[in-house]
CSV table of C-alpha atoms in Angstrom, one decimal:
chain,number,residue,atom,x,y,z
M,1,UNK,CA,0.0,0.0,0.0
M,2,UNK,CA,2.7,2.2,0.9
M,3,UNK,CA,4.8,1.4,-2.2
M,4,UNK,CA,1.2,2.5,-4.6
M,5,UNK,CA,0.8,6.0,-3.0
M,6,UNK,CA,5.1,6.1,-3.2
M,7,UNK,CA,4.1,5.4,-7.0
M,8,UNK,CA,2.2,8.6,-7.1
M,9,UNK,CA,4.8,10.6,-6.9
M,10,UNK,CA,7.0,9.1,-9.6
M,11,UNK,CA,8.0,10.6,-12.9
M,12,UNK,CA,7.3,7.7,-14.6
M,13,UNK,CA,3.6,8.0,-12.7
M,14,UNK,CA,3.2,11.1,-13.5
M,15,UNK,CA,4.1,10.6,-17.3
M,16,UNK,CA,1.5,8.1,-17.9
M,17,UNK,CA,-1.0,10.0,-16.2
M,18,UNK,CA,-0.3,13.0,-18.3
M,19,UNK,CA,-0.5,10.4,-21.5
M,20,UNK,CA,-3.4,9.0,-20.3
M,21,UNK,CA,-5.5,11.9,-18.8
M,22,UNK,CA,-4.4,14.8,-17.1
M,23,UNK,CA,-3.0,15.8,-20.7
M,24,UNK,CA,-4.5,13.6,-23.0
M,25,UNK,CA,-3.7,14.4,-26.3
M,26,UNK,CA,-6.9,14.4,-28.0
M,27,UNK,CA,-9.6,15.4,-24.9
M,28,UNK,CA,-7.2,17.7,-23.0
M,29,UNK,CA,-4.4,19.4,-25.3
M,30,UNK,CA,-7.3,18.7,-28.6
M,31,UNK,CA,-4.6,17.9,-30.6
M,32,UNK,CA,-4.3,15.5,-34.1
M,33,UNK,CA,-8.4,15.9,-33.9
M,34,UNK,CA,-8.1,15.8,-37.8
M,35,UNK,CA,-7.3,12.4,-37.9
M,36,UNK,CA,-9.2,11.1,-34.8
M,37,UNK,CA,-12.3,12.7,-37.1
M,38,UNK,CA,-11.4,11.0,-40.3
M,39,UNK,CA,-10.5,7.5,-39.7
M,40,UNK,CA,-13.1,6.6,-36.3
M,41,UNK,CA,-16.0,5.9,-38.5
M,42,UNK,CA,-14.9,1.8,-37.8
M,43,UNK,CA,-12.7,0.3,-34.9
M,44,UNK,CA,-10.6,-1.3,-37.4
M,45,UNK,CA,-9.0,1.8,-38.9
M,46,UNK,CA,-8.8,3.1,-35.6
M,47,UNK,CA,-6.9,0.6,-34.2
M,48,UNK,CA,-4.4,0.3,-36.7
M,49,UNK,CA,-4.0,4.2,-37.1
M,50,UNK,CA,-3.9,4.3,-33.4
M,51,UNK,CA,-0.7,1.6,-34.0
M,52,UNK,CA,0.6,3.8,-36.4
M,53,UNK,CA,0.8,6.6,-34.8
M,54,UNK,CA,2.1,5.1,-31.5
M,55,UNK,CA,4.8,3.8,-33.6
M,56,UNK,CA,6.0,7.4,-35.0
M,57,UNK,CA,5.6,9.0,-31.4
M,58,UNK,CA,7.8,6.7,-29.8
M,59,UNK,CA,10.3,6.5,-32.8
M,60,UNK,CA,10.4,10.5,-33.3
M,61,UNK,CA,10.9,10.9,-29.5
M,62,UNK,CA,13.7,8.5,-29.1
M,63,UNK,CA,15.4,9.8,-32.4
M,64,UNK,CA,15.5,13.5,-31.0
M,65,UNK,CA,16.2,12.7,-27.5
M,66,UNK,CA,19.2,11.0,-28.7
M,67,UNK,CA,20.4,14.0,-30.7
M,68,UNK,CA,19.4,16.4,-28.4
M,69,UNK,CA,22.3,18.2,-27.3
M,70,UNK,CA,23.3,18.0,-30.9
M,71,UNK,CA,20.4,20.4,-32.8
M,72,UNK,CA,20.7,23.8,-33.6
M,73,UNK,CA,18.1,25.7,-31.8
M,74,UNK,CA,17.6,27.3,-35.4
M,75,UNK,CA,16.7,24.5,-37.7
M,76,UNK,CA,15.1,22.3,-34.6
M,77,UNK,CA,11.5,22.2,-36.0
M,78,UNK,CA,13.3,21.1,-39.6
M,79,UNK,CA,14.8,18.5,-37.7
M,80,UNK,CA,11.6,17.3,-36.1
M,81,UNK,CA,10.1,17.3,-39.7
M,82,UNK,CA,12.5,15.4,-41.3
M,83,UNK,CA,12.7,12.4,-38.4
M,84,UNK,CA,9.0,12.2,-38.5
M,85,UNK,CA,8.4,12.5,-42.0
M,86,UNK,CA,11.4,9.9,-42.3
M,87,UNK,CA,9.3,7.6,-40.2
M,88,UNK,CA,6.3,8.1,-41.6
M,89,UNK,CA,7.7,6.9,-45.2
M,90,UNK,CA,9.0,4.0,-43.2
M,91,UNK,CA,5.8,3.0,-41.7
M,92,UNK,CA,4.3,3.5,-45.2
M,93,UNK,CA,6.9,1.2,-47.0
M,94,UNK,CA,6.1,-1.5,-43.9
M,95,UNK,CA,2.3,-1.2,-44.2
M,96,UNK,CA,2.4,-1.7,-48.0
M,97,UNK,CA,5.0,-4.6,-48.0
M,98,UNK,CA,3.4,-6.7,-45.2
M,99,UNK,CA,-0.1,-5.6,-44.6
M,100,UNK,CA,-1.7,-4.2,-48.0
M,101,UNK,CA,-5.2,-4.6,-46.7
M,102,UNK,CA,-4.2,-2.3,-43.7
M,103,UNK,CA,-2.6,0.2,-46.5
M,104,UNK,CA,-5.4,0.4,-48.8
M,105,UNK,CA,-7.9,0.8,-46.3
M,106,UNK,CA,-6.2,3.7,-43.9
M,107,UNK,CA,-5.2,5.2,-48.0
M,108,UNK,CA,-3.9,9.1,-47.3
M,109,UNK,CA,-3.9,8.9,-43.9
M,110,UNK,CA,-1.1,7.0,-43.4
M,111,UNK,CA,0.7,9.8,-45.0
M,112,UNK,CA,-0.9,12.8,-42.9
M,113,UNK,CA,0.8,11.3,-39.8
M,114,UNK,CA,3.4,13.4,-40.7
M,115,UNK,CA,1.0,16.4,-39.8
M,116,UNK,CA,-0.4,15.1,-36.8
M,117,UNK,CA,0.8,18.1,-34.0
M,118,UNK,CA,0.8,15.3,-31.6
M,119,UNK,CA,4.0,13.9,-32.9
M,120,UNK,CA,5.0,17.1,-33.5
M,121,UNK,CA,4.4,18.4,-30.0
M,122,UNK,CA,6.0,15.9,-28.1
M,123,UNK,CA,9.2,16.4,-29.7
M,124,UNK,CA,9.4,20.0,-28.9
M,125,UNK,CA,7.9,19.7,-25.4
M,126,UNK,CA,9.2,16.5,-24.2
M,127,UNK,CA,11.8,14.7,-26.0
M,128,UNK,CA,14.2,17.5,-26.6
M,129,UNK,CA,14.6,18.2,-23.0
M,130,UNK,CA,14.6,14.6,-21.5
M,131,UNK,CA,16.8,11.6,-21.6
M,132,UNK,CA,15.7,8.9,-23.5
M,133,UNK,CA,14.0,6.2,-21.2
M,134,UNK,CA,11.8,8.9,-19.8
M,135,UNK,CA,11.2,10.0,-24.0
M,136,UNK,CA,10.2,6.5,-24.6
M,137,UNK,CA,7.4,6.1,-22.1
M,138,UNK,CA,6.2,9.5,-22.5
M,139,UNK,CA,6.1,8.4,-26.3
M,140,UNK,CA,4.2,5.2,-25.4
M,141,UNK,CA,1.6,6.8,-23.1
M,142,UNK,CA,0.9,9.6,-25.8
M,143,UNK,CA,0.5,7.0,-28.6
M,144,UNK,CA,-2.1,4.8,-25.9
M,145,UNK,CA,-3.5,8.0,-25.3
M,146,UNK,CA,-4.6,8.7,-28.5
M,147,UNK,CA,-5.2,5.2,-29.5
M,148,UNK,CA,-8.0,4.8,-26.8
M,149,UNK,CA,-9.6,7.7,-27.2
M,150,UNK,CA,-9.8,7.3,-31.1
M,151,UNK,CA,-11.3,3.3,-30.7
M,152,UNK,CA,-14.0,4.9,-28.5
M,153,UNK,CA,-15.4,7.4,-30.7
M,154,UNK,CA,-14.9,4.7,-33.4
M,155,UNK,CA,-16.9,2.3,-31.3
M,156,UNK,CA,-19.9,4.8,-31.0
M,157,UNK,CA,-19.5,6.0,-34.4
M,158,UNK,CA,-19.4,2.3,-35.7
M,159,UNK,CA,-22.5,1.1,-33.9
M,160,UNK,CA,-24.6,3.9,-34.9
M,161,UNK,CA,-23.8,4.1,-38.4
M,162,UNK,CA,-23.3,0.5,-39.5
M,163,UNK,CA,-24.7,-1.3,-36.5
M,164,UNK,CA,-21.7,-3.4,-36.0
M,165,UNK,CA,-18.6,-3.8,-34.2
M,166,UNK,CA,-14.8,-4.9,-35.7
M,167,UNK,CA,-17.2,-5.9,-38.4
M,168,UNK,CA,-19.6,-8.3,-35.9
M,169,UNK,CA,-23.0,-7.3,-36.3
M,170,UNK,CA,-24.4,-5.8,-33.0
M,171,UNK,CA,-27.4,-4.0,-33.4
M,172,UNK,CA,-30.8,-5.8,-35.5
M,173,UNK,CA,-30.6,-5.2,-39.2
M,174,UNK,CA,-34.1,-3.3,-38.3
M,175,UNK,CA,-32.4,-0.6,-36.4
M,176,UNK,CA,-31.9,2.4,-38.8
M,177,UNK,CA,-28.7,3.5,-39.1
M,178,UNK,CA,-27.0,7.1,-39.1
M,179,UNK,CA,-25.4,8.1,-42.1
M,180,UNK,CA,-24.6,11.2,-40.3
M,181,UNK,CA,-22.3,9.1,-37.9
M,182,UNK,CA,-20.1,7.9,-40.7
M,183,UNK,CA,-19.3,11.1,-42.4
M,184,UNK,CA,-17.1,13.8,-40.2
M,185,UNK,CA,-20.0,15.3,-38.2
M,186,UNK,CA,-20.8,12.7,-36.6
M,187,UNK,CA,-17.2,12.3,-35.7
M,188,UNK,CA,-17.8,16.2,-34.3
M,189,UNK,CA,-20.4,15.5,-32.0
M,190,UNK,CA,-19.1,12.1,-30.3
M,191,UNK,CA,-16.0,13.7,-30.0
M,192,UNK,CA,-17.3,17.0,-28.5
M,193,UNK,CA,-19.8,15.0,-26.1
M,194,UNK,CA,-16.7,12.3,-25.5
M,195,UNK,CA,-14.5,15.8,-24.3
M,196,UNK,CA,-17.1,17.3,-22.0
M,197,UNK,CA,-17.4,13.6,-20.0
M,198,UNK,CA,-13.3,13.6,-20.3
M,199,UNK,CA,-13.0,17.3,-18.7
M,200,UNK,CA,-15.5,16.6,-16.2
M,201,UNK,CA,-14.3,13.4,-15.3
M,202,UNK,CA,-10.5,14.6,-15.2
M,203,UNK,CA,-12.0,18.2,-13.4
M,204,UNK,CA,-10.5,19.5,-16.0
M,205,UNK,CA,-11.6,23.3,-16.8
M,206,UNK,CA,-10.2,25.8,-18.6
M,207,UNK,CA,-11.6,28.4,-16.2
M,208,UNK,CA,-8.8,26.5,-13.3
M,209,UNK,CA,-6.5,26.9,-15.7
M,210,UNK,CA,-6.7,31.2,-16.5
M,211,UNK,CA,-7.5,31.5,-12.5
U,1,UNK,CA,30.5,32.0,-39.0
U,2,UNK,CA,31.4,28.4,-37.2
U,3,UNK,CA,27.9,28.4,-35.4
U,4,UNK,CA,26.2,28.9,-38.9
U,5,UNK,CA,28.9,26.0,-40.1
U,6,UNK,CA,27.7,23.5,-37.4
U,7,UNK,CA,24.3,24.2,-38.3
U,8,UNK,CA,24.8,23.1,-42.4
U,9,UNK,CA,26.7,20.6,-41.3
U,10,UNK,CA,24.2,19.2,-39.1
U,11,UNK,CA,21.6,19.0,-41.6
U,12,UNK,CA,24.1,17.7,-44.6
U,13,UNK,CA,24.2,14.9,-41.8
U,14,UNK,CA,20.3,14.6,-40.9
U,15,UNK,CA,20.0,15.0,-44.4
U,16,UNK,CA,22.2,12.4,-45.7
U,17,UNK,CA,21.3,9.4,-43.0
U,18,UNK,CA,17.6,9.9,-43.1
U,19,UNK,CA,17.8,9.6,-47.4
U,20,UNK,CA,20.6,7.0,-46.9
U,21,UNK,CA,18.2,4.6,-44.6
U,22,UNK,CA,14.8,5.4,-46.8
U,23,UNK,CA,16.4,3.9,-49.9
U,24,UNK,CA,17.9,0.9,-48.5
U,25,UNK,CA,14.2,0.0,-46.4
U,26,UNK,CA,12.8,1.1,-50.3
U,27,UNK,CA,15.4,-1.0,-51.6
U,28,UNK,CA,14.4,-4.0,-49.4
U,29,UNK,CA,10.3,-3.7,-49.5
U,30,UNK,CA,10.1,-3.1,-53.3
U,31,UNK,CA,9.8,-6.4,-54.5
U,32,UNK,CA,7.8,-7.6,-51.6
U,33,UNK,CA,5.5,-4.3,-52.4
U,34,UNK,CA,5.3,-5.3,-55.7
U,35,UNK,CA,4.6,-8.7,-55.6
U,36,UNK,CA,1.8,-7.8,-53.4
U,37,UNK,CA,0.1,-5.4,-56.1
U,38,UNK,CA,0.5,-8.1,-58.6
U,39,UNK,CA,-1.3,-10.5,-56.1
U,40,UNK,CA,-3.6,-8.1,-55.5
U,41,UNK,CA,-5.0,-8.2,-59.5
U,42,UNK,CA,-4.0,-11.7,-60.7
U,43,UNK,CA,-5.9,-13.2,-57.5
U,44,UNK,CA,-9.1,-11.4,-57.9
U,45,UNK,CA,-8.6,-12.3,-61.9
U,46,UNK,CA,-8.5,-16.0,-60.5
U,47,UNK,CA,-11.1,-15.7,-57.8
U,48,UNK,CA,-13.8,-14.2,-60.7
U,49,UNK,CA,-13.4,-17.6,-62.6
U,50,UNK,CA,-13.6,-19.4,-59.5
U,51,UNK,CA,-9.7,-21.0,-59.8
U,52,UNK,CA,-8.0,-22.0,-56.6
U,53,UNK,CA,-4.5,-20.9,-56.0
U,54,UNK,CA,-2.4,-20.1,-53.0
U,55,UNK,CA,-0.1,-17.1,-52.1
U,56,UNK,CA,2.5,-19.3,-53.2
U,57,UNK,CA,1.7,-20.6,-56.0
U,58,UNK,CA,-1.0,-17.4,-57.4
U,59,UNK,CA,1.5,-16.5,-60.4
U,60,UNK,CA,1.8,-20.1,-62.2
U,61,UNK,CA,-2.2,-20.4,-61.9
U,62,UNK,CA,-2.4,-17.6,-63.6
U,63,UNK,CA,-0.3,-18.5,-66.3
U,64,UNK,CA,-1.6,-21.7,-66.8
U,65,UNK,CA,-5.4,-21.3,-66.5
U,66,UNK,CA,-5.4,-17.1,-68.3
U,67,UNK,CA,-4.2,-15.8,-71.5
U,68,UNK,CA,-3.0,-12.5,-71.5
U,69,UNK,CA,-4.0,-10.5,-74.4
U,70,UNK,CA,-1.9,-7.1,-75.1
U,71,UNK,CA,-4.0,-5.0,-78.1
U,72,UNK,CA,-2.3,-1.6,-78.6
U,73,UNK,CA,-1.7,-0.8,-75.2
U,74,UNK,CA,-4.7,-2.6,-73.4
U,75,UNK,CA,-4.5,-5.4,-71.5
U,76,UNK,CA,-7.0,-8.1,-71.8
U,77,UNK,CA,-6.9,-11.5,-69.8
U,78,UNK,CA,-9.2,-14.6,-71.3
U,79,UNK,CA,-9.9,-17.4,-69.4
U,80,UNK,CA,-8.8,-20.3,-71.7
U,81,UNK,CA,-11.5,-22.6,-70.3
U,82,UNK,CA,-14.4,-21.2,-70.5
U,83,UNK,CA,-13.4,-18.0,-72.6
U,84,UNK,CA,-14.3,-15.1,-69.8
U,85,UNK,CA,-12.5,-12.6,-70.3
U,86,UNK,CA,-11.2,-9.5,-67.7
U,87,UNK,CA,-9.3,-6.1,-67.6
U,88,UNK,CA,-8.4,-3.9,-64.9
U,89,UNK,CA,-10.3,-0.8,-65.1
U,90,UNK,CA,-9.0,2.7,-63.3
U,91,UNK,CA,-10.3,6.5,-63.1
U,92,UNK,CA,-10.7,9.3,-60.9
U,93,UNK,CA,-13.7,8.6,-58.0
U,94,UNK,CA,-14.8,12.0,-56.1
U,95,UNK,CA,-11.7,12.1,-53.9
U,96,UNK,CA,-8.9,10.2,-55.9
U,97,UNK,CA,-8.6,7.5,-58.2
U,98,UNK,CA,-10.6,4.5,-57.9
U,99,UNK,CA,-9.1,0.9,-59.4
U,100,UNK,CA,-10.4,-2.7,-59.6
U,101,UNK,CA,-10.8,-5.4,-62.0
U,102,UNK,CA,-14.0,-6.5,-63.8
U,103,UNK,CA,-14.8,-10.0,-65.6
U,104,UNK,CA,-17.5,-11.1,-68.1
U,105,UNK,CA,-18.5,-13.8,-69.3
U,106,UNK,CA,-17.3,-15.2,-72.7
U,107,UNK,CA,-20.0,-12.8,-74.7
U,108,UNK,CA,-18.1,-10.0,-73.1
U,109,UNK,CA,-21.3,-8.5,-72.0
U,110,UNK,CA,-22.7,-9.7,-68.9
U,111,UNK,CA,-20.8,-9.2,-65.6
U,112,UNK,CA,-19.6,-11.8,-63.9
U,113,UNK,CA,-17.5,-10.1,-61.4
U,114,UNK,CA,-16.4,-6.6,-60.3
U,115,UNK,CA,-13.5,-5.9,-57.4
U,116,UNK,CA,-12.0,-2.5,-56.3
U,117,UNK,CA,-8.7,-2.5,-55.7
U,118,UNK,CA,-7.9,0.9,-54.6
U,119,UNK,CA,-10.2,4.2,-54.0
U,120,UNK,CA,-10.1,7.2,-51.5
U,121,UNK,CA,-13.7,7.7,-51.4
U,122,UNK,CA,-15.2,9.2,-48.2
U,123,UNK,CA,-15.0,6.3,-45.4
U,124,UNK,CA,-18.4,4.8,-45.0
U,125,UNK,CA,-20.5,6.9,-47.7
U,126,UNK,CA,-18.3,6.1,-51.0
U,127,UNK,CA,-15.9,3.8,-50.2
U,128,UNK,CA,-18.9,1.3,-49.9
U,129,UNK,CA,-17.8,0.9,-53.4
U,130,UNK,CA,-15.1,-1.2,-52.6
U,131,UNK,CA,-17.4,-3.5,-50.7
U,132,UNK,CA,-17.7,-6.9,-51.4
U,133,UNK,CA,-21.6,-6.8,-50.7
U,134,UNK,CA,-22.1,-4.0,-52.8
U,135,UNK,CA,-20.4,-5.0,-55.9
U,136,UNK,CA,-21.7,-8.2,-55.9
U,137,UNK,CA,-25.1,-6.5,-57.0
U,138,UNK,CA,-23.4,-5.5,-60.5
U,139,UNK,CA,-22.9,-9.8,-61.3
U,140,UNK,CA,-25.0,-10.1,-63.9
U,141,UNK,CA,-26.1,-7.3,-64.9
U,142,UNK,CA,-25.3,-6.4,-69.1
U,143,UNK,CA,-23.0,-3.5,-70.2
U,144,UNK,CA,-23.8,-3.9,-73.6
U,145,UNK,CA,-25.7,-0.7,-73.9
U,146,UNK,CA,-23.7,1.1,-70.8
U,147,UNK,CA,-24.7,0.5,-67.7
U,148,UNK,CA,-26.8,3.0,-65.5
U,149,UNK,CA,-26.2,3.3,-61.9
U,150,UNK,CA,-29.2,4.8,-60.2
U,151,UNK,CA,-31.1,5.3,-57.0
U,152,UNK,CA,-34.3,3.5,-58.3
U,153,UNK,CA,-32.8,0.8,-59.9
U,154,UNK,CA,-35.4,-1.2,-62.3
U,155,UNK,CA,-34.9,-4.6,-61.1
U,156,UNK,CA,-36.5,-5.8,-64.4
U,157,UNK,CA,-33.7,-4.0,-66.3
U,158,UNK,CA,-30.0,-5.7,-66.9
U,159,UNK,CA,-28.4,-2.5,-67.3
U,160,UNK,CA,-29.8,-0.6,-64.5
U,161,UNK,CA,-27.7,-1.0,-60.8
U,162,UNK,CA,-28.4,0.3,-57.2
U,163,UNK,CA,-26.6,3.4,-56.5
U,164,UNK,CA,-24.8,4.1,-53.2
U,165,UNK,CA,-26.8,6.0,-50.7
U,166,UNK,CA,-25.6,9.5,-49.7
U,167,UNK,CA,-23.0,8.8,-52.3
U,168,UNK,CA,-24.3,10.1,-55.5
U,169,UNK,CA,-21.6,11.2,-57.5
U,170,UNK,CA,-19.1,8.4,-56.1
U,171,UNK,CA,-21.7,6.2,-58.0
U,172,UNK,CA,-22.0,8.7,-61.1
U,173,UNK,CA,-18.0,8.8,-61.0
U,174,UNK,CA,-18.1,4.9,-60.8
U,175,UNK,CA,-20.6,4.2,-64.1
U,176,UNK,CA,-18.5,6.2,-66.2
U,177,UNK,CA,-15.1,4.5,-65.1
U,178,UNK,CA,-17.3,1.1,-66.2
U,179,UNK,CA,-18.3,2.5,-69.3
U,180,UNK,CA,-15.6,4.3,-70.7
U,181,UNK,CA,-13.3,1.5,-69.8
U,182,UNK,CA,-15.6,-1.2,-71.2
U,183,UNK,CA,-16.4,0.8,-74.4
U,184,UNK,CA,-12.5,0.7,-74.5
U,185,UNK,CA,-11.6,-2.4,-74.0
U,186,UNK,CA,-14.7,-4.1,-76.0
U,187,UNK,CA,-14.0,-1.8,-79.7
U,188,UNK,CA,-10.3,-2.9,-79.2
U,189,UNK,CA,-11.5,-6.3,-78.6
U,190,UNK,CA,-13.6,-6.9,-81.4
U,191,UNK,CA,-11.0,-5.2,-83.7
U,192,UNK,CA,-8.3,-7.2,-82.8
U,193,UNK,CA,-5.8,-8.9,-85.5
U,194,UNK,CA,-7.6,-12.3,-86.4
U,195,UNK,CA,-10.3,-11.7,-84.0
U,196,UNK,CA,-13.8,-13.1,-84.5
């Protein structure tokens, strides 16, 4: 018991939680929405982007915090864009070589990883100041971060729209189903309703924030 | 002057590894990438005349059960047992290209199979074209006299298809790519060298 409330205090405790919640990527900092608006109309494609990106956030993060004493302050956002773009072409290459069903089916997305601010931000506000184990699990818990969040709203989206689950049929064929939910709109209002349960959850207000 | 040189040096060296470890992981997936798009049209070639075949062994089926036909710069595959023939068709959907294969049967008419093999139609609402379900409603039907892809579709009528709903001109987009590819294919066909 004693050890657990030691945990609290942690870095590595406090990392996960800022991943997870406190800062979630998505709810909290509303960050790579575009993506998490796009691809959640199935669990499928939100699963694998979720992979995807996980996979460039940890990569990118190591990467930099290895060369971190090394970049000019100058040309430090080039060198973010190059690593992750890097990646990203890597990940693309992968995808198409070993999953093609994966790869047709996420199409330009894959691709607009690179301009996911997520990535982006943790690389300028974590990974260039901190040593590299810390960089990878702050890396891991942003990727999970996003991942979950994106598989809810795809699991909501999913249900309404095509009455099914990973495919599985949940719903009777006789309920009607929402176009509205698979088209980005629907994405807008789960993710807005899916933000105001977050915050409030989390007691998370911007009002706290300002005051 | 020697902080601006650290800084071009720097990037000559980002530079150079990042290009130096994207062509040797191009360099080592391009085969498997491309053997994977080939799949990707010989096997649904091979699935529309209902011919087993492995991952293994997809490329010698297909040489042994289709005939490739090259007119001009069309490519036509017949099925040399019962004389089906296919071709891959490709044009631009609503948000991007949209690419599959279609088979007939040996009149060269009546649909016998249609597959998407690529699009970037809107998740859900137009990239239902790619769905099995959905294209399976064009077997059958006759292109002879172009095809018509509608909301009402006549069921009594062999040229007339169900649309996608909410995805109007993903559908419109989709009967042209049929019939201007057809139309192609089928005046090249018929006025091939020693053709019939």
């Amino acid at each position: 018991m004693k050890k657990l409330i030691r945990m609290r205090y942690t870095k590595w405790f406090n990392i996960s939680r800022d991943g997870l919640s406190r800062n979630n990527p998505i709810v909290i900092s509303v960050l790579g929405i575009c993506s998490a608006l796009a691809i959640t109309n199935r669990v499928d494609n939100a699963l694998a982007m979720g992979a995807a990106v996980t996979f460039v956030i940890i990569g990118s993060s190591l990467i930099i915090s290895m060369i971190r004493n090394f970049i000019p302050t100058r040309v430090r956002m080039i060198t973010y864009m190059v690593v992750i773009a890097g990646l990203v072409i890597i990940v693309q290459f992968m995808l198409q070589a070993f999953f093609p069903d994966l790869y047709s089916a996420l199409g330009a997305y894959v691709g607009l990883i690179i301009t996911n601010c997520i990535v982006m931000g943790r690389s300028e506000a974590f990974a260039a100041k901190n040593p590299v184990k810390f960089t990878f699990f702050d890396g891991l818990a942003n990727g999970i971060g996003y991942t979950y969040v994106l598989v809810l709203i795809a699991i909501v989206r999913e249900i309404l729209a095509f009455g099914t689950v990973l495919n599985y049929q949940i719903l009777p064929d006789t309920f009607p189903t929402w176009q509205v939910m698979a088209i980005a709109p629907g994405g807008f209002f789960v993710l807005g309703l899916l933000i105001w349960v977050m915050r409030d959850l989390t007691k998370n207000y911007d009002e706290e924030a300002t005051a | 002057m020697s902080r601006n040189m650290k800084t071009i040096v720097f990037v000559l060296i980002l530079g150079t590894a990042f290009s130096l470890v994207l062509m040797s992981i191009q360099a080592l997936t391009a085969e498997r990438i491309e053997m994977n798009q080939r799949f990707a049209v010989q096997s649904a070639i091979l699935d529309a005349f209902e011919e087993t075949y492995t991952i293994a062994n997809f490329a010698d089926v297909f040489d042994e059960t289709m005939e490739t036909v090259e007119i001009d710069d069309l490519v036509i595959y017949v099925h040399e047992e019962t004389g089906g023939v296919a071709f891959e068709f490709s044009g631009f959907g609503v948000w991007g290209p949209i690419r599959g294969i279609i088979a007939f049967e040996s009149d060269f008419e009546t649909i016998l199979y249609v597959r998407v093999l690529e699009q970037e139609e809107t998740p859900g609402l137009g990239g239902v074209v790619a769905e099995e379900s959905y294209l399976d409603n064009y077997v059958g039907a006759s292109m002879a006299d172009g095809l018509v892809v509608t909301h009402n579709a006549d069921p009594n009528l062999d040229n007339e298809v169900d649309a996608i709903t909410g995805a109007t001109r993903t559908s419109e987009s989709f009967q042209s790519i049929l019939n201007n590819t057809y139309e192609e294919h089928k005046t090249a066909w018929d006025n091939r060298e020693g053709g019939d």
